[in-house]
CSV table of C-alpha atoms in Angstrom, one decimal:
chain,number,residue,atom,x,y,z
A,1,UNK,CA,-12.2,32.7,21.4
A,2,UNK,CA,-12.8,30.5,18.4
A,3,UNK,CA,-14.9,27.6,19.2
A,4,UNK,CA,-12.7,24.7,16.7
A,5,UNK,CA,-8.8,25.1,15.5
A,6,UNK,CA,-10.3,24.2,12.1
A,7,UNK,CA,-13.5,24.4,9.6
A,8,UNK,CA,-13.9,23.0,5.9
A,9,UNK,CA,-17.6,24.3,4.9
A,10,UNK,CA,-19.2,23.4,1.7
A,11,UNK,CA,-17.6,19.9,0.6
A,12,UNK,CA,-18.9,16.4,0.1
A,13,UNK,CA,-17.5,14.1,2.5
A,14,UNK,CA,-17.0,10.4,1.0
A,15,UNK,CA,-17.5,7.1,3.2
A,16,UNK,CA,-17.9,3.7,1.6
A,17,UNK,CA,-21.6,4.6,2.5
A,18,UNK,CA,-21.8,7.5,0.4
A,19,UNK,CA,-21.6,11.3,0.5
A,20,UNK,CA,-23.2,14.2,2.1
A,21,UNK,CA,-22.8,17.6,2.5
A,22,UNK,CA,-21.1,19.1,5.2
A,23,UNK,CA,-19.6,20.8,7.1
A,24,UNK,CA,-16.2,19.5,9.1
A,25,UNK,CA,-14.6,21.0,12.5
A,26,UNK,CA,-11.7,20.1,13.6
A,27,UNK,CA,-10.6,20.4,17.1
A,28,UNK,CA,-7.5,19.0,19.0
A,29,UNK,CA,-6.8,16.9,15.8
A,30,UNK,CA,-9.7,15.1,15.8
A,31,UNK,CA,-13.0,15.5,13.7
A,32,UNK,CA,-15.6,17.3,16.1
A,33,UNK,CA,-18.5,17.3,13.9
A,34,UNK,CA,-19.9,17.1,10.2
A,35,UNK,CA,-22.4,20.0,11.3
A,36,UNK,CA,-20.2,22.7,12.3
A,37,UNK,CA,-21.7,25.0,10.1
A,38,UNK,CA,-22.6,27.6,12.7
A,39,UNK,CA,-19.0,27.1,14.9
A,40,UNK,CA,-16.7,29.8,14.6
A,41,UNK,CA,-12.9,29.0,13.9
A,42,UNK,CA,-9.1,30.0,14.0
A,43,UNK,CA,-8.7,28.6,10.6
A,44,UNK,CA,-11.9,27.8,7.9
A,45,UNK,CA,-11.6,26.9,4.1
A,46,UNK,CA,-14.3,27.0,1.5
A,47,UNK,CA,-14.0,23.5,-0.2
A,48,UNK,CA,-17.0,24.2,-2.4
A,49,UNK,CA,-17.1,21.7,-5.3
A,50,UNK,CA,-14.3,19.8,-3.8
A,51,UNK,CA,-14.8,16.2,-2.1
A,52,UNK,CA,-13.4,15.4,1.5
A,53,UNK,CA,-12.1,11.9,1.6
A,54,UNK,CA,-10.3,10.3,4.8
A,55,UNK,CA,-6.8,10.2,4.1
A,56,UNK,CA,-5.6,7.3,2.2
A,57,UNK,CA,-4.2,4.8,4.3
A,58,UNK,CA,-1.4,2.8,2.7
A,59,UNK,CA,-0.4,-0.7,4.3
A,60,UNK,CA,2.3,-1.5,1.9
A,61,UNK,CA,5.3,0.3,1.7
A,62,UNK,CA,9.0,-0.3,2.1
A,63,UNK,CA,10.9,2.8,2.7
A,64,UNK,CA,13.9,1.5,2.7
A,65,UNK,CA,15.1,3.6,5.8
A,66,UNK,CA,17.5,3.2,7.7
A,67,UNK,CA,19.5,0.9,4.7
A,68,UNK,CA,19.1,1.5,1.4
A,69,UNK,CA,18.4,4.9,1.7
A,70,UNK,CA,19.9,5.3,-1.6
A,71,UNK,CA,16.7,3.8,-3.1
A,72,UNK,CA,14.1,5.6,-0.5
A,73,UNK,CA,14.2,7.3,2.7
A,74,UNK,CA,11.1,8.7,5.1
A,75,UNK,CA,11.6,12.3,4.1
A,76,UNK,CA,10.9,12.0,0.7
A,77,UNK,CA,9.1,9.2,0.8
A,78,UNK,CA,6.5,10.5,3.4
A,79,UNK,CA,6.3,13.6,1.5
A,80,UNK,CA,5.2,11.7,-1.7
A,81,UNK,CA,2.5,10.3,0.2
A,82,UNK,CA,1.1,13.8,1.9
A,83,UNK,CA,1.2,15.3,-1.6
A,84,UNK,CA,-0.8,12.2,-3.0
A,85,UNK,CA,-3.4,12.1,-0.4
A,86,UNK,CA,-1.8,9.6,2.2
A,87,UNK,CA,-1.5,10.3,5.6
A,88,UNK,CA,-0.9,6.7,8.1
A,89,UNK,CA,1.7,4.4,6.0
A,90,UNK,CA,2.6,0.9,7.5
A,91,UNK,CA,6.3,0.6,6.2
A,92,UNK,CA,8.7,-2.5,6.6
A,93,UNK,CA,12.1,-2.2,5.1
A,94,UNK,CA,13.7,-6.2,3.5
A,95,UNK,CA,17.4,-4.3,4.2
A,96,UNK,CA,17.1,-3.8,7.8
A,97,UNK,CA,14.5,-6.4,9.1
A,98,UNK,CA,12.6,-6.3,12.3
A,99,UNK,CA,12.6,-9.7,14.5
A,100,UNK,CA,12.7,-8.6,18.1
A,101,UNK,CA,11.2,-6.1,20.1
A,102,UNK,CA,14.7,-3.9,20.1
A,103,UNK,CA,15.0,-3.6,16.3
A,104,UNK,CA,11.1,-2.4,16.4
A,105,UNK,CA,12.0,0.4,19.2
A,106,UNK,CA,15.2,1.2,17.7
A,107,UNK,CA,13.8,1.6,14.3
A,108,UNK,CA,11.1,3.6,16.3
A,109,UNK,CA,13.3,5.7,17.9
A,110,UNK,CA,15.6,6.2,14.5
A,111,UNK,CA,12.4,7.9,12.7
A,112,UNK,CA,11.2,10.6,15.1
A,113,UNK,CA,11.1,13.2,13.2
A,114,UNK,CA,11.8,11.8,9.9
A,115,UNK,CA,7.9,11.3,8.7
A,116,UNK,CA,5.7,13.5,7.3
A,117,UNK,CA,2.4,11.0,7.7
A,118,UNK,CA,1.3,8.8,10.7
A,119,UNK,CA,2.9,5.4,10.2
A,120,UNK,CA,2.9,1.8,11.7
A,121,UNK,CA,6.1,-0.3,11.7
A,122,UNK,CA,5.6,-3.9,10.5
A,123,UNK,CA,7.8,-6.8,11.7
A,124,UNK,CA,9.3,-10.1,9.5
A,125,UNK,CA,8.2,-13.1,10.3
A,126,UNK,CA,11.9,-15.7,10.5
A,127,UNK,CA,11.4,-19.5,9.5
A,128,UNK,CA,11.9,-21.3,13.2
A,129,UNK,CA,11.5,-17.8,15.2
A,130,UNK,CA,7.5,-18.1,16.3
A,131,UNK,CA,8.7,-17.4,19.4
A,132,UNK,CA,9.1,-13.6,18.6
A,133,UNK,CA,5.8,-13.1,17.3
A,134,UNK,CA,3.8,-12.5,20.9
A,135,UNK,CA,6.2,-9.8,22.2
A,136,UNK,CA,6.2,-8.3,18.7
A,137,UNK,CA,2.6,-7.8,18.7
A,138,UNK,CA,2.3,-7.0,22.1
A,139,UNK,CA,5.3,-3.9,21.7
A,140,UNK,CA,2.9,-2.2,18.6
A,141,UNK,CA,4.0,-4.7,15.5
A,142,UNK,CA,1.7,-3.2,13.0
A,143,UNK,CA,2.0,-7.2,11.1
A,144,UNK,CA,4.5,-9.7,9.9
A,145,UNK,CA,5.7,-10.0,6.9
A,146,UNK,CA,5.7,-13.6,5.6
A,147,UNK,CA,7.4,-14.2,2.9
A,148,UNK,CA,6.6,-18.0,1.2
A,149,UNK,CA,10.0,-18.1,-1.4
A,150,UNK,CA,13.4,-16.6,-0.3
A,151,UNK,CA,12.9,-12.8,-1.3
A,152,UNK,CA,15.0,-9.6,-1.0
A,153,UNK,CA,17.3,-12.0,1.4
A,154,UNK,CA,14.5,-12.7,3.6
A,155,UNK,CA,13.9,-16.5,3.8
A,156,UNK,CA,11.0,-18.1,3.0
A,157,UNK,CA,8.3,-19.9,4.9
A,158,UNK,CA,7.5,-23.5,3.4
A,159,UNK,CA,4.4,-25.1,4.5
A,160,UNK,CA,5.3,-26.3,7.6
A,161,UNK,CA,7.4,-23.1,8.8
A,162,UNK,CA,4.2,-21.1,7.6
A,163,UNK,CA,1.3,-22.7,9.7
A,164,UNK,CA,3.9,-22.9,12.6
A,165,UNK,CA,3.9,-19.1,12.4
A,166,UNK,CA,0.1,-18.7,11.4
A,167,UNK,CA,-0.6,-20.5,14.8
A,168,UNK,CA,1.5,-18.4,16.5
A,169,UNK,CA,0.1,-15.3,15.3
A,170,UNK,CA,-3.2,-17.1,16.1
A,171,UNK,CA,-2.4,-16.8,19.4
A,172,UNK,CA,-1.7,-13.5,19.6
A,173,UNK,CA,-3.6,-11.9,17.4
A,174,UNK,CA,-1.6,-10.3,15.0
A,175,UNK,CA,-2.0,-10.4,10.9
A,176,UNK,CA,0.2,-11.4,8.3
A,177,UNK,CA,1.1,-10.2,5.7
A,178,UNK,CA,2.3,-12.8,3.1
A,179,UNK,CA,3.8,-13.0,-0.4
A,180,UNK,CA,2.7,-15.9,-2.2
A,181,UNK,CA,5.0,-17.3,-4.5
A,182,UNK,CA,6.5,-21.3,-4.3
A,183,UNK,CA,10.2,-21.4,-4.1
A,184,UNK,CA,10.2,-24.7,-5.0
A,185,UNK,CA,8.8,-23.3,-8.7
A,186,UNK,CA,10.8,-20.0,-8.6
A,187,UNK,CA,14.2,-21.9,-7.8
A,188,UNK,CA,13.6,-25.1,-10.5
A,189,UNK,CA,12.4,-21.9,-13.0
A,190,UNK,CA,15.6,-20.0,-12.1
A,191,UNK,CA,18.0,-22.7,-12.6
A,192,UNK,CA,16.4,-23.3,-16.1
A,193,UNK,CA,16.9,-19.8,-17.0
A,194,UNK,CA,20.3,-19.6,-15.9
A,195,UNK,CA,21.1,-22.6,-17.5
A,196,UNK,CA,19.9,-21.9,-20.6
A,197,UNK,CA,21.9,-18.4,-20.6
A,198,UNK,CA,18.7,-16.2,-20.3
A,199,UNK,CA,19.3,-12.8,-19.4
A,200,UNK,CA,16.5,-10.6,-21.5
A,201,UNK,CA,13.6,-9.0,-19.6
A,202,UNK,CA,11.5,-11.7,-20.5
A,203,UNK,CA,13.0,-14.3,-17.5
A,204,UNK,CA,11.0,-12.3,-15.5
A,205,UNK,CA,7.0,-13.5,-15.8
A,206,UNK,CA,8.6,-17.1,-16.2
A,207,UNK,CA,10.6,-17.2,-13.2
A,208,UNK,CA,8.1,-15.7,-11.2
A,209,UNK,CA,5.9,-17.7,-13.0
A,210,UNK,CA,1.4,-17.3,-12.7
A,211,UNK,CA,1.7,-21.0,-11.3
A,212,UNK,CA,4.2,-20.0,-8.5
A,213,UNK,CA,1.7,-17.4,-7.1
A,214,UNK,CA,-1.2,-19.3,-7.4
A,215,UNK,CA,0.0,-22.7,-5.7
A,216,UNK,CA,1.3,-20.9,-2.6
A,217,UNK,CA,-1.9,-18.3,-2.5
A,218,UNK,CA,-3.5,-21.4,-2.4
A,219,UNK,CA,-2.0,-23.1,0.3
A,220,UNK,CA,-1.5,-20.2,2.2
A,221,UNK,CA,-5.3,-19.7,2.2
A,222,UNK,CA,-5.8,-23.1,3.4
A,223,UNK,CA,-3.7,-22.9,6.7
A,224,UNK,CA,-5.0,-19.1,7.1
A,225,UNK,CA,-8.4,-21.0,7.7
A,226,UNK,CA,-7.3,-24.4,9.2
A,227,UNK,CA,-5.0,-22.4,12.1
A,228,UNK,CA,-8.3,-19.4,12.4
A,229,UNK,CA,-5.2,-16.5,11.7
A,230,UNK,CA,-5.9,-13.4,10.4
A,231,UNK,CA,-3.8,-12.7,7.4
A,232,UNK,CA,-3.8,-10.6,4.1
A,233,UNK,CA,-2.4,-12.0,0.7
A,234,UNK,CA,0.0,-9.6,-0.5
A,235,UNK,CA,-0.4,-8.0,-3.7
A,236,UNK,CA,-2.5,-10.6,-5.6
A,237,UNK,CA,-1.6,-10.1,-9.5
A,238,UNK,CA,-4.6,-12.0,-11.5
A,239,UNK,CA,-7.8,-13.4,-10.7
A,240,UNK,CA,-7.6,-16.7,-10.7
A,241,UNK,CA,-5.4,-15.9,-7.5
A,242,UNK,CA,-8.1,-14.2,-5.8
A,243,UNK,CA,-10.8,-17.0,-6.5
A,244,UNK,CA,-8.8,-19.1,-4.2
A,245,UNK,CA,-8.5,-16.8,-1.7
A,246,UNK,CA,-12.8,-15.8,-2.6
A,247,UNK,CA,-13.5,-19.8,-1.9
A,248,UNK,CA,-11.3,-20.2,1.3
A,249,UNK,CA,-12.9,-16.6,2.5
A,250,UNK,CA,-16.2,-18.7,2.4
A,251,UNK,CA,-15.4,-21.5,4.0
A,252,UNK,CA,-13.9,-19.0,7.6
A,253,UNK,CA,-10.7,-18.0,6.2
A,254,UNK,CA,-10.0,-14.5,8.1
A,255,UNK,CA,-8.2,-13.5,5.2
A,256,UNK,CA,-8.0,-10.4,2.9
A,257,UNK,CA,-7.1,-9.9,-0.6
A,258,UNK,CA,-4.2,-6.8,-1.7
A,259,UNK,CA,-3.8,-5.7,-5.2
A,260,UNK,CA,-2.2,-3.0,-6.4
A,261,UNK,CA,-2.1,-0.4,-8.9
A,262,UNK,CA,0.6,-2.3,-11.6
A,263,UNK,CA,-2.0,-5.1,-11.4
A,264,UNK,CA,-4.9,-3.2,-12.7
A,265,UNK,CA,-2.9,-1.0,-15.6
A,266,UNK,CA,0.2,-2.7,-16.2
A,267,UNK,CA,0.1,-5.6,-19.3
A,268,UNK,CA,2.8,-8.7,-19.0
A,269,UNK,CA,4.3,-7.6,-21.9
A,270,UNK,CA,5.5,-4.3,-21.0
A,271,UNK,CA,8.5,-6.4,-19.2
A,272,UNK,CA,10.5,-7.0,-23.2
A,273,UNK,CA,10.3,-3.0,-24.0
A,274,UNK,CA,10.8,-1.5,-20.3
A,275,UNK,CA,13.3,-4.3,-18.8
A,276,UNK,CA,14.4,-3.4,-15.2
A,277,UNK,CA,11.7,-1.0,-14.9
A,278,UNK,CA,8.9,-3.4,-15.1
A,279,UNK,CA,11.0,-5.8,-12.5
A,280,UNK,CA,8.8,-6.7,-9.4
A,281,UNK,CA,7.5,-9.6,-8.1
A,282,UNK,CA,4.7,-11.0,-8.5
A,283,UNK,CA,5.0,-9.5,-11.8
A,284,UNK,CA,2.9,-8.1,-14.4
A,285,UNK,CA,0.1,-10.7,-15.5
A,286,UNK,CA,-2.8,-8.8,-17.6
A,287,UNK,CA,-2.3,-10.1,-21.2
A,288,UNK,CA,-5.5,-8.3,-22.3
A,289,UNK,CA,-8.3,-6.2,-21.7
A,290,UNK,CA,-10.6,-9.1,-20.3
A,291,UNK,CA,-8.0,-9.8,-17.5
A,292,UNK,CA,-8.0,-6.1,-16.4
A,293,UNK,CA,-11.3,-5.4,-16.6
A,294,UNK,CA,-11.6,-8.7,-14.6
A,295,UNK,CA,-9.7,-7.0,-12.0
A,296,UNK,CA,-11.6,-3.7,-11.5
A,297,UNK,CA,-14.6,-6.2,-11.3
A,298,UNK,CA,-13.2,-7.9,-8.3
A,299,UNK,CA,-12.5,-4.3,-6.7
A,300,UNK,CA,-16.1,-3.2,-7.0
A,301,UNK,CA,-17.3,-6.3,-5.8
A,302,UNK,CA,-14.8,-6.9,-2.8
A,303,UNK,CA,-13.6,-9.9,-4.5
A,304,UNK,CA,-10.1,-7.7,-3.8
A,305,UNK,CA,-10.4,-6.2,-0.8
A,306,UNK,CA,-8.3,-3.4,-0.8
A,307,UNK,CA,-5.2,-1.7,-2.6
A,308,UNK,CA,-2.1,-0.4,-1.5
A,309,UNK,CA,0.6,0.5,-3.3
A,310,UNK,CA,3.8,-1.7,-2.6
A,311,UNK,CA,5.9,1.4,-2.5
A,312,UNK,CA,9.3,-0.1,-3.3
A,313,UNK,CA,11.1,2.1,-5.3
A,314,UNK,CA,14.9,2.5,-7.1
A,315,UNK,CA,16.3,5.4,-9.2
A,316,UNK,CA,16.9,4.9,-12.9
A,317,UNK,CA,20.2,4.9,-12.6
A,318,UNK,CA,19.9,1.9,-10.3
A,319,UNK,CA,17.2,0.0,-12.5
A,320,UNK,CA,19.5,0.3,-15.4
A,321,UNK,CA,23.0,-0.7,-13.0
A,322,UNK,CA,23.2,-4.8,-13.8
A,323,UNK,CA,21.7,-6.6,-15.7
A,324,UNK,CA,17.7,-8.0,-15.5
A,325,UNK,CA,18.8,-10.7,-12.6
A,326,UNK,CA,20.9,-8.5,-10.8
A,327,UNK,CA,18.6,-4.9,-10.5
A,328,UNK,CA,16.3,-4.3,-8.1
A,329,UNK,CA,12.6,-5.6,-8.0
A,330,UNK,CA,10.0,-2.7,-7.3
A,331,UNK,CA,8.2,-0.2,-8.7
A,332,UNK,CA,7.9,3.7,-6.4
A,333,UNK,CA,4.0,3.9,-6.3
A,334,UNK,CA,3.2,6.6,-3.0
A,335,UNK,CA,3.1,9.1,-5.7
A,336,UNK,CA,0.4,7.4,-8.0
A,337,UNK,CA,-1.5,5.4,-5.8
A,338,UNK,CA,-4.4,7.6,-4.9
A,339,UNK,CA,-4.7,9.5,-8.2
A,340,UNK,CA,-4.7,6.4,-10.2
A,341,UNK,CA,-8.0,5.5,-7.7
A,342,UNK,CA,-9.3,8.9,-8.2
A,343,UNK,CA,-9.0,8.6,-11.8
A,344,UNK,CA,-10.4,5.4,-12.0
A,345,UNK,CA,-13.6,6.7,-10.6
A,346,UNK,CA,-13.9,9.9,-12.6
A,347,UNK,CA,-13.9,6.9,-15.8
A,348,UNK,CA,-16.6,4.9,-13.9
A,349,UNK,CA,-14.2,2.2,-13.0
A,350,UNK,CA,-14.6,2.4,-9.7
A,351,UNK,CA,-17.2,4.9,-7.7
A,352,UNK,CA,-16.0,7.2,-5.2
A,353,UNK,CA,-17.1,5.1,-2.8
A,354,UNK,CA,-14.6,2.5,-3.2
A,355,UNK,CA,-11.5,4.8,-2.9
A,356,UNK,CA,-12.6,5.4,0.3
A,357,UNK,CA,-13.3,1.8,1.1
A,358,UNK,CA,-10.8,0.6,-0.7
A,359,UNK,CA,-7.8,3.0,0.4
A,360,UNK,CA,-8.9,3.9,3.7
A,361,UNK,CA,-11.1,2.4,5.2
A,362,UNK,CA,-10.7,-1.4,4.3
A,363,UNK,CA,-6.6,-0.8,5.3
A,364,UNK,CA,-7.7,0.6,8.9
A,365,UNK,CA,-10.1,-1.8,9.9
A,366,UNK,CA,-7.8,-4.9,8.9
A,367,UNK,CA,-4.4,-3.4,10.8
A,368,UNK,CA,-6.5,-2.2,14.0
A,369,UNK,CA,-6.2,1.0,13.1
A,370,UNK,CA,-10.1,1.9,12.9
A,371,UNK,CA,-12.0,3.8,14.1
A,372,UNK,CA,-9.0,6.8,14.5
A,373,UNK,CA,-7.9,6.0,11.2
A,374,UNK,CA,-9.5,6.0,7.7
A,375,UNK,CA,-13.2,7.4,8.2
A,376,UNK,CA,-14.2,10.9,8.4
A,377,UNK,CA,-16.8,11.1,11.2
A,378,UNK,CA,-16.9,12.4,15.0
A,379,UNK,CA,-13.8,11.2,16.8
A,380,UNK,CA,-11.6,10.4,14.2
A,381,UNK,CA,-8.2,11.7,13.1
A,382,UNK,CA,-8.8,14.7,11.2
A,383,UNK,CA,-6.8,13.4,7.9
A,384,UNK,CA,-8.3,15.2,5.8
A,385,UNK,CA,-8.4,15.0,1.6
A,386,UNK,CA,-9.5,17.6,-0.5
A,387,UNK,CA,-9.8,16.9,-4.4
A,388,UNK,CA,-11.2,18.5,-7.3
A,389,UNK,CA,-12.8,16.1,-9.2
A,390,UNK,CA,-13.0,17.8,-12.3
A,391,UNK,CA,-8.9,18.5,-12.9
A,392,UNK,CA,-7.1,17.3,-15.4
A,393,UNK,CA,-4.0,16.7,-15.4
A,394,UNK,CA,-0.8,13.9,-16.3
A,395,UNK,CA,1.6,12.2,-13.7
A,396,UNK,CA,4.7,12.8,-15.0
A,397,UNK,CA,8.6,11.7,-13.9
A,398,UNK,CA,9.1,15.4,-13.0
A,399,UNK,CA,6.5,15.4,-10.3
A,400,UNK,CA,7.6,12.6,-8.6
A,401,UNK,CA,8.7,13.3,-4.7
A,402,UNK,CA,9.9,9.6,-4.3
A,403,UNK,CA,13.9,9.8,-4.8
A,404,UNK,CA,13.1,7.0,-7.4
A,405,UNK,CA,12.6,10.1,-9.9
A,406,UNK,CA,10.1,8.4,-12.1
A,407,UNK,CA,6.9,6.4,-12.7
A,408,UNK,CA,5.6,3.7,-14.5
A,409,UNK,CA,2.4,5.8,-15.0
A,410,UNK,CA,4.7,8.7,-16.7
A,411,UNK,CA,2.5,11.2,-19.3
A,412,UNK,CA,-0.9,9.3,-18.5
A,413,UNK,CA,-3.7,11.5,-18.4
A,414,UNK,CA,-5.5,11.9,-14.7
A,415,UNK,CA,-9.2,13.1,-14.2
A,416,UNK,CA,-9.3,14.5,-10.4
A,417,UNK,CA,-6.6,15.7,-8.1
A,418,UNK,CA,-5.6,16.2,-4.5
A,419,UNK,CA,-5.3,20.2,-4.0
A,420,UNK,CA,-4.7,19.8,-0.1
A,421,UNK,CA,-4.4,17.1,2.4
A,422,UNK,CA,-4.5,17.3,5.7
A,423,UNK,CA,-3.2,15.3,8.8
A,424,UNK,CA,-4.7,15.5,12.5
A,425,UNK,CA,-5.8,19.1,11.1
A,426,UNK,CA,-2.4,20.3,9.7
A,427,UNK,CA,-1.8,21.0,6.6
A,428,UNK,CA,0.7,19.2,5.2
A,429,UNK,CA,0.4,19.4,1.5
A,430,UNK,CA,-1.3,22.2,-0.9
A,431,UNK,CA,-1.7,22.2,-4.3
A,432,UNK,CA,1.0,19.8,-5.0
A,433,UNK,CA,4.1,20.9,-2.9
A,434,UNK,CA,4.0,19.2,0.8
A,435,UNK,CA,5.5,21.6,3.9
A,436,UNK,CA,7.7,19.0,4.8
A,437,UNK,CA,6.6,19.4,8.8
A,438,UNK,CA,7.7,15.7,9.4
A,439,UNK,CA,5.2,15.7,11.9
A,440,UNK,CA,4.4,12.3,11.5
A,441,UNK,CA,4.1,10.3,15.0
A,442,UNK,CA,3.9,6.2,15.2
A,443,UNK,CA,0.3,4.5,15.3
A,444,UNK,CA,-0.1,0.8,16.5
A,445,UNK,CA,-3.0,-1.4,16.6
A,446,UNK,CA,-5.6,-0.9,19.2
A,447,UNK,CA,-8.5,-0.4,17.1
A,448,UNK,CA,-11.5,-2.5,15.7
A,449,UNK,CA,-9.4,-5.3,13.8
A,450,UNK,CA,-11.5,-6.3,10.5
């Protein structure tokens, strides 16, 4: 009888503390050991030359499922992410929000089955509905989304509604997750724009305007500290943003910085050649090479804490349906996500290191989701990622798993790719094509909270 279910000899294992050699059994789903060199096994691979990161573990994603499923669903959006290197999602959808404890176990119960990653199920935060937030958190809420301008048909939180809710989540230890953008400067913006008859792509960076995400980052950061909440800034676009958040972090705030991909490679004035399909929110701001590179500096340095991908996709055929006002914000990003980060570090952008930190283990720690999640070490989930650093390669629209069809990375060149990812020991992707298992089973918070 084989003494593991599973052995990877000869990689190099990646922590945010660096690599090693080893040699990783698997038993039961979990990680038994680094030294199981001499175990024998039902199943072993030879990852020689390859590097074994923890799965990636993506905290913003909207799936769109059940609703829109026109635009997303789990199926294919879960097997974007096992082909990519993700294996635990946390996925709120705007079209079919979760305020009570029933929507959460209905949704639940609606998407057994229908994943082919781990996932956590995030709640919305409602102006004037604090009351929800202890039984949310207490039946698994994974966070609350806190919007501060009316997005996507959610309403938004002014200042008042907000540190009622920050309080409140206080209390119960949950996190928030906000988007920072002041209505007050969207809406006056908007009705400008409208007035004026504006309908070219270029409304966008001016209705959603730099000064719109800055004020309510700012203000937001603030009450995070004054009410002692936890809470993460969603997707922070430019870092003037993230000094704010950098200067409350030092005074107490509990609060962590998001950026995404678009942030980091995306300029503002893609938005007049590409329209609709460089509409999301907040959008677009690097106007030149200093601003990006400003940005990878604040990901080495922790300055951003961590990345996700803000997974909100819509076909072609939908981003073209309508004009700029009336198509969909969002950009699909499960399939790109970790192979932009691997890249990034093949270029010396980043170090492996930080993918790890950044897309793993950062994520883990601040949902409660550490220490089963986004480490590789005795105990943990065995979500395994195997890449060959050395491949070379382009993301293309072809490739894309997402039912969006397309990315805004299409024909960019990629050093380093995910040959195999594995989740509690199964293998659920290889070489690009995932097995579609949908073995994917709901993870809450009960961890070490960052």
């Amino acid at each position: 009888m084989a003494d593991v279910d599973l052995l990877i000899t000869g990689g190099m294992v990646v922590s945010s503390q660096g690599r090693r050699p080893a040699h990783v059994a698997v038993c039961d789903g979990r990680v038994l050991t680094l030294d199981g060199a001499h175990l024998s096994a039902v199943r072993r691979i030879d990852a020689t030359g390859l590097l074994l990161l923890p799965g990636g573990v993506d905290t913003h994603v909207h799936l769109m499922d059940p609703g829109s499923t026109d635009r997303e669903d789990f199926p294919s959006g879960t097997r974007a992410a096992a082909v990519s290197g993700v294996t635990t999602i946390i996925e709120h959808s705007h079209g079919t929000p979760v305020r009570t404890v029933d929507d959460l176990q209905a949704k639940n119960t609606y998407l057994q089955g229908r994943s082919n990653v781990d996932f956590g199920l995030a709640a919305h935060a409602w102006p004037g509905e604090t009351g929800a937030v202890a039984a949310l958190r207490q039946a698994g809420a994974a966070f609350f989304k806190v919007f501060t301008c009316t997005t996507h048909g959610i309403p938004g939180h002014d200042a008042a509604a907000l540190q009622a809710h920050l309080l409140a989540s206080a209390e119960a230890g949950a996190v928030s997750l906000i988007h920072c953008e002041d209505e007050s400067l969207t809406s006056a913006a908007e009705a400008l724009l409208r007035a004026a008859g504006r309908d070219d792509p270029g409304v966008i960076p001016e209705w959603r305007s730099r000064d719109a995400e800055v004020l309510a980052a700012a203000v937001t950061a603030l009450l995070v500290r004054r009410t002692g909440a936890r809470a993460v800034v969603a997707h922070v676009s430019h870092p003037e943003v993230a000094g704010y958040l950098a200067a409350e972090r030092a005074r107490g705030a509990r609060l962590h910085a998001e950026t995404c991909p678009q942030y980091l490679l995306l300029r503002e004035d893609e938005v007049h050649v590409r329209g609709a399909f460089r509409k999301f929110t907040p959008p677009a701001r690097a106007r030149h090479d200093a601003d990006e590179a400003a940005l990878w500096a604040l990901l080495r340095d922790g300055g951003l804490t961590h990345v996700s991908s803000d997974h909100a996709p819509s076909t072609a055929e939908q981003k073209t349906s309508g004009n700029i006002w009336d198509v969909h914000f969002g950009l699909p990003g499960l399939d790109s996500t970790m192979a932009l980060m691997l890249s990034a570090a093949a270029r010396g952008m980043l170090a492996y290191e930080d993918v790890a930190r950044l897309y793993s283990e950062v994520p883990a720690r601040i949902y409660g989701l550490w220490p089963r999640k986004g480490r590789l070490s005795s105990g943990a989930d065995a979500d395994i990622v195997l890449v060959d650093p050395t491949a070379r390669w382009k993301l293309q629209n072809e490739n894309v798993f997402s039912k969006a069809g397309w990315t805004p990375y299409d024909g960019m060149e990629m050093t380093g790719r995910v040959v195999a990812t594995y989740l509690r020991g199964d293998l659920i992707s290889e070489h690009g094509e995932p097995a579609d298992q949908r073995t994917g089973r709901l993870v809450a918070p009960g961890g070490t909270a960052g």
